[in-house]
Tab-separated table of C-alpha atoms in Angstrom:
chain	number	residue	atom	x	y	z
L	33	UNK	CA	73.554	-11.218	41.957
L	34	UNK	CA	72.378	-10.575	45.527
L	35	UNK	CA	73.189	-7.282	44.904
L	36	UNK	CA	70.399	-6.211	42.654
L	37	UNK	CA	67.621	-6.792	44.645
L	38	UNK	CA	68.967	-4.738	47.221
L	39	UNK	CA	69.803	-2.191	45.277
L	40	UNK	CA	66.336	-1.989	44.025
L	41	UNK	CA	64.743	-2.013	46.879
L	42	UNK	CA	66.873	0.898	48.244
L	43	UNK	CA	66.270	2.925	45.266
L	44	UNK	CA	62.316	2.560	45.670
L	45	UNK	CA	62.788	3.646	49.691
L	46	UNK	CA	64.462	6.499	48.791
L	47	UNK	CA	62.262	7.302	45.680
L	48	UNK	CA	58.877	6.629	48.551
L	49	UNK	CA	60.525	9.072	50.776
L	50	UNK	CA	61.112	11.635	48.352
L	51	UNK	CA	57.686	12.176	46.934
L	52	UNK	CA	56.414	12.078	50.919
L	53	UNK	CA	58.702	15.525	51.509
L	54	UNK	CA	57.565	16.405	47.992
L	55	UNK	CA	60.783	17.052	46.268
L	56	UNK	CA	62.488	15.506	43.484
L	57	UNK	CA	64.449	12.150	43.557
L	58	UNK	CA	68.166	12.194	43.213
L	59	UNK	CA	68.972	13.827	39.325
L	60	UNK	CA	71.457	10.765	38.421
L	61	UNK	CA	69.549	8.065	40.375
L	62	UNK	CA	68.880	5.280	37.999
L	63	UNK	CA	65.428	2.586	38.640
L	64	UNK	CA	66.612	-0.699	37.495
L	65	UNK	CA	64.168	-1.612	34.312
L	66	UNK	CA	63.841	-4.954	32.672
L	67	UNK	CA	65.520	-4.908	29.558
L	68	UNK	CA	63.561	-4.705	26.060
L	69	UNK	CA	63.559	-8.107	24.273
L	70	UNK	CA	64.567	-9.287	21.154
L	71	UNK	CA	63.675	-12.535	19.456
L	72	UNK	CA	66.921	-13.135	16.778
L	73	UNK	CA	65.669	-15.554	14.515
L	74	UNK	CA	68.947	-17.276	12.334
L	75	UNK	CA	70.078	-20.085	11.615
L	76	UNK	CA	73.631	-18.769	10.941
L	77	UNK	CA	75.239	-19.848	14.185
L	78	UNK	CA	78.556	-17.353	14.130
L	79	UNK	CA	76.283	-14.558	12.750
L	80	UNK	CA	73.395	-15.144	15.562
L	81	UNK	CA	75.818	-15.491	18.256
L	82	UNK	CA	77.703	-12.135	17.043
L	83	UNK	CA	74.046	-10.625	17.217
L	84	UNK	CA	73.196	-11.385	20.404
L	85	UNK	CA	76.564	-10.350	22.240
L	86	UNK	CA	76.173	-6.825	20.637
L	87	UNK	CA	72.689	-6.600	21.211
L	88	UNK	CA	73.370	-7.408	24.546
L	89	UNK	CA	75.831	-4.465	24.803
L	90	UNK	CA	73.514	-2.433	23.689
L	91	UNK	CA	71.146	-3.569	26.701
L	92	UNK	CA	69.074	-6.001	25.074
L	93	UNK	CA	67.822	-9.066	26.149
L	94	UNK	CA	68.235	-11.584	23.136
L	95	UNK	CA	66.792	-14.763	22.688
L	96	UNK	CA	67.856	-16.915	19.559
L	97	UNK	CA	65.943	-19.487	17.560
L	98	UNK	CA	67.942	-21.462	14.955
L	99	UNK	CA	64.970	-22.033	12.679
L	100	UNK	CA	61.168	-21.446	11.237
L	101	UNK	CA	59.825	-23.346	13.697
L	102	UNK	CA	61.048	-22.426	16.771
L	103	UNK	CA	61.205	-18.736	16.088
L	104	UNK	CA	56.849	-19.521	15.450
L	105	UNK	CA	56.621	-21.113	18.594
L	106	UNK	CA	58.592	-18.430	20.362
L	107	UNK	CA	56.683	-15.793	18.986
L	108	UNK	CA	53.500	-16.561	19.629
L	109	UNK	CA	54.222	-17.764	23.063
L	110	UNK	CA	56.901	-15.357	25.090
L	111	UNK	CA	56.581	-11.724	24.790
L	112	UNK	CA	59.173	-9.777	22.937
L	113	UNK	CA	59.656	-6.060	21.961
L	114	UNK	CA	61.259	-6.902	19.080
L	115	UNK	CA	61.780	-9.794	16.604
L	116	UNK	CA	64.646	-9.879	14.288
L	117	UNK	CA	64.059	-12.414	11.127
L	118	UNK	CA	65.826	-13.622	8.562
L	119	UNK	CA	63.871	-14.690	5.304
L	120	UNK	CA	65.743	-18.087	4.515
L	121	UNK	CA	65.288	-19.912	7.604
L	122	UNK	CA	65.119	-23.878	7.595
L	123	UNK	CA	61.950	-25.497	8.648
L	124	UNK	CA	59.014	-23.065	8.309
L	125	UNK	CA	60.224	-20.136	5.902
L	126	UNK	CA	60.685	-16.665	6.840
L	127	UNK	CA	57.488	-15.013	5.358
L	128	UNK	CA	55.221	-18.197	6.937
L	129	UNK	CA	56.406	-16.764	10.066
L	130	UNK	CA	56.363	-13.324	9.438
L	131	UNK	CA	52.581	-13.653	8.487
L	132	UNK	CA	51.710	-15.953	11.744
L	133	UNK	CA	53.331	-13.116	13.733
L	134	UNK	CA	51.047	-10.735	12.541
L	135	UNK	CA	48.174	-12.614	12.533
L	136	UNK	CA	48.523	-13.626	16.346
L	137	UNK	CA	50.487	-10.137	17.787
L	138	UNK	CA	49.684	-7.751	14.920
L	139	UNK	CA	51.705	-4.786	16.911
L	140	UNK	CA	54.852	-6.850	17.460
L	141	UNK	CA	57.761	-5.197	15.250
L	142	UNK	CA	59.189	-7.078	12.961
L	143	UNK	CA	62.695	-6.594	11.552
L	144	UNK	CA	63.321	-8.596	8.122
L	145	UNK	CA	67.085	-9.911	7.163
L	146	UNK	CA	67.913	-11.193	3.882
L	147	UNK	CA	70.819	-12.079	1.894
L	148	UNK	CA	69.527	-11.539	-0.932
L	149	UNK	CA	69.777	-8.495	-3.461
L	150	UNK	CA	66.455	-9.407	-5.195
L	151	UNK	CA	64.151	-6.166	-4.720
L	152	UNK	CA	60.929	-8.559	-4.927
L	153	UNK	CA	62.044	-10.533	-1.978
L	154	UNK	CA	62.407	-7.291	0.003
L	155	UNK	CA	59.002	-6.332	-1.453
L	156	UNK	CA	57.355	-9.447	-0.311
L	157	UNK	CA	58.877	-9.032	3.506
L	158	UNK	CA	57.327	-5.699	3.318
L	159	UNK	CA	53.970	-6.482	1.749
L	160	UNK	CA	53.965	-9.565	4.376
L	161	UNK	CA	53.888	-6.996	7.284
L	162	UNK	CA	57.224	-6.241	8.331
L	163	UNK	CA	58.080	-3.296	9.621
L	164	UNK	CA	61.787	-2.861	8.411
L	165	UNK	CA	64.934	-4.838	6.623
L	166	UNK	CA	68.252	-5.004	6.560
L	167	UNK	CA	69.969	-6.377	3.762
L	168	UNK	CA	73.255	-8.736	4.670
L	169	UNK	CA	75.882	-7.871	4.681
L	170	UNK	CA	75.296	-4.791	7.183
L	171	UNK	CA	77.228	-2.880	9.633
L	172	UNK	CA	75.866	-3.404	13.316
L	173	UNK	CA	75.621	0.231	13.746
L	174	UNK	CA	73.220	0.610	11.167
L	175	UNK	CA	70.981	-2.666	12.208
L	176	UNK	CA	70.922	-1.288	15.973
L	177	UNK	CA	70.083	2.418	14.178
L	178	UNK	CA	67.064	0.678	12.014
L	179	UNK	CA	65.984	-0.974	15.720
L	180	UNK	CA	65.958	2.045	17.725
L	181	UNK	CA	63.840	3.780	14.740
L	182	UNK	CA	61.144	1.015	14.478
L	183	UNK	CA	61.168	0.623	18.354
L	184	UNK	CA	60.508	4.572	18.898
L	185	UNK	CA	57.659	3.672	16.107
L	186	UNK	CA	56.167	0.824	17.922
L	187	UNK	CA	54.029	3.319	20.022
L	188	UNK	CA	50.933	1.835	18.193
L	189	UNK	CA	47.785	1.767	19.934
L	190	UNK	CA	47.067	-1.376	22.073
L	191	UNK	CA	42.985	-0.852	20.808
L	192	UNK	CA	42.062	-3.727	18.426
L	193	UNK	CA	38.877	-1.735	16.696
L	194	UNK	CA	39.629	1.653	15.546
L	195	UNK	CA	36.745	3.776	14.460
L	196	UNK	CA	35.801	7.122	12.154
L	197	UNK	CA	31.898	7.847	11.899
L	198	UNK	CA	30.307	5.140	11.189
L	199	UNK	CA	33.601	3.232	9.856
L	200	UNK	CA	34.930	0.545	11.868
L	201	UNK	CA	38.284	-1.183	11.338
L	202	UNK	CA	39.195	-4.243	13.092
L	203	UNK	CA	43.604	-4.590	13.498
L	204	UNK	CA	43.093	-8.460	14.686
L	205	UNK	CA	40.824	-9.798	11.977
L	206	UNK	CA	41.948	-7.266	9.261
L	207	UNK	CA	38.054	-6.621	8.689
L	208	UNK	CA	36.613	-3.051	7.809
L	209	UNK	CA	32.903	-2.601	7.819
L	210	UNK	CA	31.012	0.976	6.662
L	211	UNK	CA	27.387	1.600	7.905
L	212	UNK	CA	27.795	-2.684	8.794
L	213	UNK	CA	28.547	-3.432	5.737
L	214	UNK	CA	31.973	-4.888	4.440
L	215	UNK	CA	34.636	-3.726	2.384
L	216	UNK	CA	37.170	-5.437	1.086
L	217	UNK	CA	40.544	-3.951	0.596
L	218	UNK	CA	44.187	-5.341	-0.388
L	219	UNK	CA	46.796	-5.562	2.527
L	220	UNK	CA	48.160	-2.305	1.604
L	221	UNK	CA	45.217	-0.589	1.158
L	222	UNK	CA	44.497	-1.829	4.888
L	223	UNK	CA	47.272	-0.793	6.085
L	224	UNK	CA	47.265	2.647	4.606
L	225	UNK	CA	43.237	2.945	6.402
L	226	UNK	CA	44.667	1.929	9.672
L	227	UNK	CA	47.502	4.686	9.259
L	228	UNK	CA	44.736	7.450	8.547
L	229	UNK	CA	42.419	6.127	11.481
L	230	UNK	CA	45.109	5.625	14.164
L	231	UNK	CA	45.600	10.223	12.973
L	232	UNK	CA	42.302	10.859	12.605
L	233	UNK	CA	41.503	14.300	12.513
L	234	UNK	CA	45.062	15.244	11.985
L	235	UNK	CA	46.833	15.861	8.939
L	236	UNK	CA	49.521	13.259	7.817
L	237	UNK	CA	51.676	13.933	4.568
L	238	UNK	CA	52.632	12.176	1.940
L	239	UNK	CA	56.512	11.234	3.066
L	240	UNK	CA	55.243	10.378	6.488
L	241	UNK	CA	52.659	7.764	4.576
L	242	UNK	CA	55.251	6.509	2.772
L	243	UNK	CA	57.919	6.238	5.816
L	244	UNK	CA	55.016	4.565	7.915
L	245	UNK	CA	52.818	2.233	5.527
L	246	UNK	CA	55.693	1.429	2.574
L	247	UNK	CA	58.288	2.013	4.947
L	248	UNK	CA	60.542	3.619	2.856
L	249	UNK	CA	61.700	7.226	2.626
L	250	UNK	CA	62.128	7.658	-1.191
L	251	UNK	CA	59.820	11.188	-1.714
L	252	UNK	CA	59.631	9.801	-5.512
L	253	UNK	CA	57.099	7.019	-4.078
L	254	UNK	CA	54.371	9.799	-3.007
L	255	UNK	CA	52.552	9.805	-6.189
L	256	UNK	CA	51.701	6.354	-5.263
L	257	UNK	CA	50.514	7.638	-2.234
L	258	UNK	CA	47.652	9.020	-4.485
L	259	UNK	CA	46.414	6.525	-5.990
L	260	UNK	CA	46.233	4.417	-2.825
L	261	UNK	CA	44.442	7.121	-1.536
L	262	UNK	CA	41.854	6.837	-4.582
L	263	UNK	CA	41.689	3.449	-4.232
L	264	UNK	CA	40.310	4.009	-0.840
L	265	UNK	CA	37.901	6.839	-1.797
L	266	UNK	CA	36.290	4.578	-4.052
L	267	UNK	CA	35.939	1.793	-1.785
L	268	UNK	CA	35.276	3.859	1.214
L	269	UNK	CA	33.782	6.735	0.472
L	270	UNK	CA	31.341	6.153	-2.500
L	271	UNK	CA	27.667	5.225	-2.225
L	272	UNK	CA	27.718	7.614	0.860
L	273	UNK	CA	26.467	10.943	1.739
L	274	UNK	CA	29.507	11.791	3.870
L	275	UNK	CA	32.700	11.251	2.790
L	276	UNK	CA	35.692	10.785	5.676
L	277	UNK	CA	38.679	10.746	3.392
L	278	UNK	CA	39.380	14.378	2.696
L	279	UNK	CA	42.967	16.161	0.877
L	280	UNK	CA	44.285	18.717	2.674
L	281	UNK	CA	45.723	21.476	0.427
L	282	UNK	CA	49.729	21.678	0.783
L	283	UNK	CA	49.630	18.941	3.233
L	284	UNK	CA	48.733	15.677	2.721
L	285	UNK	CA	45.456	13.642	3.431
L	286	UNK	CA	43.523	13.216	6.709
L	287	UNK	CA	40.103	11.162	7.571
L	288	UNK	CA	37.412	12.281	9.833
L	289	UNK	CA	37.723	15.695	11.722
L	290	UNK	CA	37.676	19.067	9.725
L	291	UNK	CA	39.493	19.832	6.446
L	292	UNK	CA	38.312	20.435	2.970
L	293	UNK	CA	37.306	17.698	1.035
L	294	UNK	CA	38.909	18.405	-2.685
């Protein structure tokens, strides 16, 4: 493996050289990159080992861990891109995890496997902060579809405290304060603030709230879209002068910026 440092380093020199003449690198010259990695957390031996060779075709760097535990210890201590979890795991369960992933790297995507066909169990993944599932069985092409989709959606901002006015949310202690004082809201409420305040001043619609905070793309679900939204109104926006959630007529709902409050 000689090779690859070499190669690197001969790939920077001519990449130096070519922005000191001020013309553009070779078209088909490729930097080497380290790959993106994936924590696979299963305790299904064949199945994790199938996982990580394909993942590893598609230029993945996998690392496996065979139980609750480990995949907890893993998380919270190496850096990943990506974890992969299935729900039944041995030792510390699947949602135990899931929840002391988000409470230590609350941007870290989270992929959610199960074998069962129980929608509640799904539900609960979802509620619990994952970002996807796949239910087993599944055909690879559409697990490594699902990870490319949340990956290109794991562009979140690396700010812990987003603000609107004089609203403050905080993505690390899941706290939101208005004027200094708190509010308390349900996880999905929370999550549907943060969605607003990481757009704020731009329009989102109803589908893309339900694709981003439900993550689901049923267009049937966007009438619960509105009463989330109420939900927050009332908890946000009453008792003050100026209210920050506003509908946008034929589009969807946006906080802070300009729009028409209806």
């Amino acid at each position: 493996m000689a090779f690859a440092p070499l190669q690197r380093e001969v790939g920077l020199t001519l990449f130096n050289r070519a922005a000191t003449l001020h013309i553009s690198p070779l078209p088909n010259f490729a930097v080497l990159s380290v790959p993106m990695r994936i924590l696979v957390a299963e305790d299904d031996a064949p199945l994790a080992d199938f996982l990580r060779q394909r993942l590893v075709q598609e230029q993945f760097a996998v690392q496996l861990a065979s139980d609750g535990t480990e995949a907890q210890r893993l998380a919270a201590n190496q850096a990943f891109d990506l974890v992969i979890l299935d729900l039944n795991l041995p030792g510390t369960g699947g949602l135990d995890v899931l929840r002391n992933i988000r409470s230590r790297k609350p941007d870290l995507p989270v992929m959610v496997m199960t074998g069962s066909s129980v929608v509640e169990e799904r539900v609960r993944g979802l509620d619990a902060g994952a970002d996807d599932y796949v239910a087993k069985p599944f055909a690879f092409a559409e697990l490594a579809a699902r990870i490319r989709a949340v990956l290109r959606r794991g562009n979140r901002p690396s700010n812990a405290i987003l603000t609107v006015a004089d609203l403050a949310l905080d993505r690390v202690d899941h706290t939101v304060k208005r004027n200094g004082h708190n509010i308390e809201l349900s996880p999905k409420e929370f999550a549907l603030l943060e969605f607003l305040m990481r757009h704020a001043g731009q329009a989102v619609t109803r589908t893309a709230i339900v694709e981003q905070v439900w993550k689901l793309n049923f267009d049937t679900m966007t009438n619960v879209v509105d009463v989330y939204i109420n939900y927050l109104r009332r908890k946000v926006d009453t008792g003050y002068d100026h209210a920050l959630i506003r509908t946008v007529r034929g589009v969807g709902y946006q906080i802070g910026g300009n729009g028409a409050n209806l």
